[in-house]
Coordinates of C-alpha atoms in Angstrom, one line a residue:
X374 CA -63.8 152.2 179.1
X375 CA -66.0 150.0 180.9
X376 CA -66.4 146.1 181.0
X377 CA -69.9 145.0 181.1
X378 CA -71.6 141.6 181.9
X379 CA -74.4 140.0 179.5
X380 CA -75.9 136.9 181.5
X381 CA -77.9 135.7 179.0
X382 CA -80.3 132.5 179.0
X383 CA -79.0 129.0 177.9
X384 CA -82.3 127.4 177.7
X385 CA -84.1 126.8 173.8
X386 CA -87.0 126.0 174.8
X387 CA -89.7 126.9 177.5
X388 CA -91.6 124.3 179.5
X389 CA -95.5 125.3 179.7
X390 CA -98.1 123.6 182.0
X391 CA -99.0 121.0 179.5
X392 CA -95.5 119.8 179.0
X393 CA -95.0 120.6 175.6
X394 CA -91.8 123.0 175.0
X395 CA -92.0 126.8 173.3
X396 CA -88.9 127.5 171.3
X397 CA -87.5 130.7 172.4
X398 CA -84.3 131.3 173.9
X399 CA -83.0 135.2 174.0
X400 CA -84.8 138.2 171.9
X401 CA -82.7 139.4 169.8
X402 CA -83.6 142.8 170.2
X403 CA -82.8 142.7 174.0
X404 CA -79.2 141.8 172.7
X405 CA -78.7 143.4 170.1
X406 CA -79.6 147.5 170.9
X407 CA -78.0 147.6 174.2
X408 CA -74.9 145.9 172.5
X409 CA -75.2 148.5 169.6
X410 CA -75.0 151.0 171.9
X411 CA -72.6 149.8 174.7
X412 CA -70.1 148.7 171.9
X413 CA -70.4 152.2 169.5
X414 CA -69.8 153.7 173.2
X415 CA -66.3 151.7 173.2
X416 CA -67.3 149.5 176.3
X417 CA -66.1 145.7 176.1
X418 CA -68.9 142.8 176.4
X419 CA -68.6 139.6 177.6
X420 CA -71.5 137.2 177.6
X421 CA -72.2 134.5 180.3
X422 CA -74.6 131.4 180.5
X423 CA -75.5 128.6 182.6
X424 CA -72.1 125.9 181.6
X425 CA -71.0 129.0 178.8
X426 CA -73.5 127.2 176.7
X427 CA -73.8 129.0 173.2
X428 CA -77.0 131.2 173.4
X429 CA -80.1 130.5 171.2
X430 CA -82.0 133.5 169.7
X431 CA -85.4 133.2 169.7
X432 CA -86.5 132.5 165.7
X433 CA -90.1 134.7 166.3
X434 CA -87.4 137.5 167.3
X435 CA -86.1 138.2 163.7
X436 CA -89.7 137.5 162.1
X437 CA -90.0 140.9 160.4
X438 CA -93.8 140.9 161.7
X439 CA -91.8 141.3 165.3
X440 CA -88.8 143.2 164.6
X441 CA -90.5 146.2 163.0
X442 CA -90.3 145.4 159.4
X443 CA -88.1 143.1 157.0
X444 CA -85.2 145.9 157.3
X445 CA -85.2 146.0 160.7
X446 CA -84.8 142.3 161.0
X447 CA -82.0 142.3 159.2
X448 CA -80.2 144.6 160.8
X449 CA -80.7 142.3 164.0
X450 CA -79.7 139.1 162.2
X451 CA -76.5 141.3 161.2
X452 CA -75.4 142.5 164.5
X453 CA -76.4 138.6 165.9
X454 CA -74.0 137.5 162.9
X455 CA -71.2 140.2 164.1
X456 CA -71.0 139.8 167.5
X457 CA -68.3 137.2 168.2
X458 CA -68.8 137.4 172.2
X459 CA -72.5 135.4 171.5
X460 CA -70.1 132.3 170.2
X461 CA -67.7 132.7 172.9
X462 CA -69.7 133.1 176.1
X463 CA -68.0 132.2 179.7
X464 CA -69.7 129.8 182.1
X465 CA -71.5 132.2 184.7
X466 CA -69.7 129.7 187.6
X467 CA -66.1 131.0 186.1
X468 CA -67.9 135.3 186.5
X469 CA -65.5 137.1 188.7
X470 CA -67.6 140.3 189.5
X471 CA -65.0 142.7 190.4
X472 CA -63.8 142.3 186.8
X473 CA -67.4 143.8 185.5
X474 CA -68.7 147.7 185.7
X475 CA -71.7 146.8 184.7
X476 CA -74.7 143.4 184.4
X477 CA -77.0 143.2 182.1
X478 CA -79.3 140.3 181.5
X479 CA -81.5 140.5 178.4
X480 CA -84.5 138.5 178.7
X481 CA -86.6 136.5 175.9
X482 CA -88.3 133.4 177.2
X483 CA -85.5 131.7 177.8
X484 CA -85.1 133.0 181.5
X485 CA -88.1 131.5 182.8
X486 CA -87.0 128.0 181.8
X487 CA -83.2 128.5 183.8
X488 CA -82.2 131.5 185.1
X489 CA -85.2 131.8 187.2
X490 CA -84.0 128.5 189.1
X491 CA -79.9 129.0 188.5
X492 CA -78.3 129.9 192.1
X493 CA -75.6 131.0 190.1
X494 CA -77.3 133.8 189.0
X495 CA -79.0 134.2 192.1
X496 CA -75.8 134.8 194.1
X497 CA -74.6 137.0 191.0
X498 CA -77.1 138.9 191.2
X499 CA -76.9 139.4 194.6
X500 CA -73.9 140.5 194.7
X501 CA -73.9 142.8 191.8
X502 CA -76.7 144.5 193.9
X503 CA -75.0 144.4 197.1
X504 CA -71.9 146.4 194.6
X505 CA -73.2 149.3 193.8
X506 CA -72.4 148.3 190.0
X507 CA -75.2 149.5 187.3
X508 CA -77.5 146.0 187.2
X509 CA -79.9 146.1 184.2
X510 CA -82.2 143.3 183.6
X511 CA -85.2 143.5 180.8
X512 CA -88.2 142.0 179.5
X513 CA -88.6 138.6 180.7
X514 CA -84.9 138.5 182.5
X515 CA -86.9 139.7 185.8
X516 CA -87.0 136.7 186.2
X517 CA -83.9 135.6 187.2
X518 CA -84.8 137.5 190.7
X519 CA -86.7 134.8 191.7
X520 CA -83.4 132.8 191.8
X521 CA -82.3 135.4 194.3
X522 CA -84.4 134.5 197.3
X523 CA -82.3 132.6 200.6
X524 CA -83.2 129.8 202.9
X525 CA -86.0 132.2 205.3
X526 CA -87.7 132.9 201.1
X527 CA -86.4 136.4 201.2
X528 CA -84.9 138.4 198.2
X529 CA -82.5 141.7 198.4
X530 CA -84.5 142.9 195.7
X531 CA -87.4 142.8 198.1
X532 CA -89.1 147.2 197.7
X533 CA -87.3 147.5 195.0
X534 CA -89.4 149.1 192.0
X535 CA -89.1 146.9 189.2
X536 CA -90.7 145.9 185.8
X537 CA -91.4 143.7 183.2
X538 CA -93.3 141.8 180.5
X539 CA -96.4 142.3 182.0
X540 CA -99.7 139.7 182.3
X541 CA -101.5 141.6 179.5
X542 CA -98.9 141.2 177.2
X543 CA -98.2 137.8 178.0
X544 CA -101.9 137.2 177.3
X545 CA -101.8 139.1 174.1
X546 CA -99.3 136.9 172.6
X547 CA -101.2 133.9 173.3
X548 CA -99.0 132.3 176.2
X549 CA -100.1 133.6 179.7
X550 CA -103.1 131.1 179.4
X551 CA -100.0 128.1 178.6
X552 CA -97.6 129.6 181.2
X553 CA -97.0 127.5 184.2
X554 CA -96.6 131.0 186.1
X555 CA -96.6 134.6 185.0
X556 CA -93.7 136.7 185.6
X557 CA -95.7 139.8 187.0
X558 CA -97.1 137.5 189.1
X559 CA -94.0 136.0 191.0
X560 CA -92.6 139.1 191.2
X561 CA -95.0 140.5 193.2
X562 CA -94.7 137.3 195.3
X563 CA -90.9 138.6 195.6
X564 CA -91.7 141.4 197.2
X565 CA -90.6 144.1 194.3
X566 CA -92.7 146.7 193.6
X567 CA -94.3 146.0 190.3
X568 CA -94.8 148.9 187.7
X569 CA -95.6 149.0 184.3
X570 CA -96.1 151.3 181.7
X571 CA -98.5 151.3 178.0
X572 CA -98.7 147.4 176.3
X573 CA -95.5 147.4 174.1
X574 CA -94.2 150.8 174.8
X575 CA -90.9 151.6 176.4
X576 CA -90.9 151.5 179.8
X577 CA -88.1 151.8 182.2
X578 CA -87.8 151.9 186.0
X579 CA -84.5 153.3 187.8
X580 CA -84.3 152.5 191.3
X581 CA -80.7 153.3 192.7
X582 CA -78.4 150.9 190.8
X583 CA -81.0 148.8 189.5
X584 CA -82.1 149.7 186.3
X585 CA -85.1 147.3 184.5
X586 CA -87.4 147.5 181.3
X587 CA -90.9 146.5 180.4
X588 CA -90.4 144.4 177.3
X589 CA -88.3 144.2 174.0
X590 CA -89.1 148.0 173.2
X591 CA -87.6 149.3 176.3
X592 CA -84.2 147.4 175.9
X593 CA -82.9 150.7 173.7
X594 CA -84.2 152.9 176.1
X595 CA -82.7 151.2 179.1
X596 CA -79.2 151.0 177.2
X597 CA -79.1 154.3 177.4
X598 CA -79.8 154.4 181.3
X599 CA -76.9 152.2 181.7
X600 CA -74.8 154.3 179.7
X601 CA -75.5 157.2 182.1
X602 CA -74.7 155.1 184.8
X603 CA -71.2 154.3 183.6
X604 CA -70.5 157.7 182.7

């Protein structure tokens, strides 16, 4: 069985353009399917974040009006409440990559306040490209790639068809006008190829080992991608 990576956010809060901070931290549904899945599969999880800080889930996450109905948000806030690796997370300096199979970073809000700007996970992800190793990254985790880029501003990741909570979605929650950036945007900026797929649909792109979905929807979708991959 496989040992797979979650690098997940540390930040609670996202900075906008005013100053004032959004709670957030990680979506629980980006967690929680793709660790249904990996886990019923018999894989092994660990979970990384900037200084193995504990993770925050992002409250709006488990509002039933989000997850699909008061059942479904319980069943979240159950597997949240099982999975012990979300209590215990390592400190992504202490990652040794050849231990993994797989990386997966769920996304949430939370990315854009840290992981976008961690070298860390920059040179992690790097590496884990440069591997070979089945790299899946979701929702608003894209945009850790900006983290990637060297000295000269240039990314790995660079053609590589990608994508991610889009503008219009951004804007139909009510934050792309309060974002200090956009996440479609800087990506393109990064030199991925930028695809997207129906507002709040599932939506994955596979291009050779990197394997990324649109937004919370597509984290199910993309578990099973990755579960492919390891097979």
């Amino acid at each position: 069985m496989a040992r797979v990576l979650f690098v997940m956010t540390g930040a609670d809060h996202w900075t906008l353009k005013d100053g004032t901070r959004h709670p957030t931290g990680y979506w629980a549904e980006e967690f929680a399917a793709p660790y249904t899945a990996l886990k019923d599969a018999g894989h092994t999880i660990v979970v990384a974040t900037p200084g193995g800080v504990v993770p925050t889930v992002d409250q709006g996450s488990l509002n039933p009006d989000m997850a699909g109905g008061q059942e479904e948000a319980a069943k979240l806030a159950q597997v949240l409440e099982s999975a012990g690796e979300l209590r215990q997370p390592i400190a992504l300096t202490d990652v040794n990559l050849p231990d993994y199979d797989a990386v997966y970073y769920p996304g949430g809000h939370g990315p854009m306040e840290d992981l976008a700007h961690d070298a860390g996970s920059g040179a992690l992800l790097n590496a884990a490209l440069a591997s070979g190793k089945p790299l899946a990254v979701v929702c608003h985790a894209p945009a850790a790639l900006l983290a990637t880029r060297d000295e000269r501003g240039e990314s790995p990741f660079a053609g590589y068809r990608v994508t991610g909570f889009t503008n219009d979605e951004e804007n139909a929650v009510g934050l792309g006008p309060k974002a200090k950036w956009l996440l479609e945007d800087e990506l393109g900026k990064l030199g991925v190829a930028f695809e997207r797929g129906p507002d709040w649909q599932p939506y994955t792109v596979v291009d050779r080992t990197l394997y990324t979905g649109q937004n919370p929807a597509s984290a199910a979708p993309l578990a099973q991608e990755l579960l492919k991959a390891l097979k």
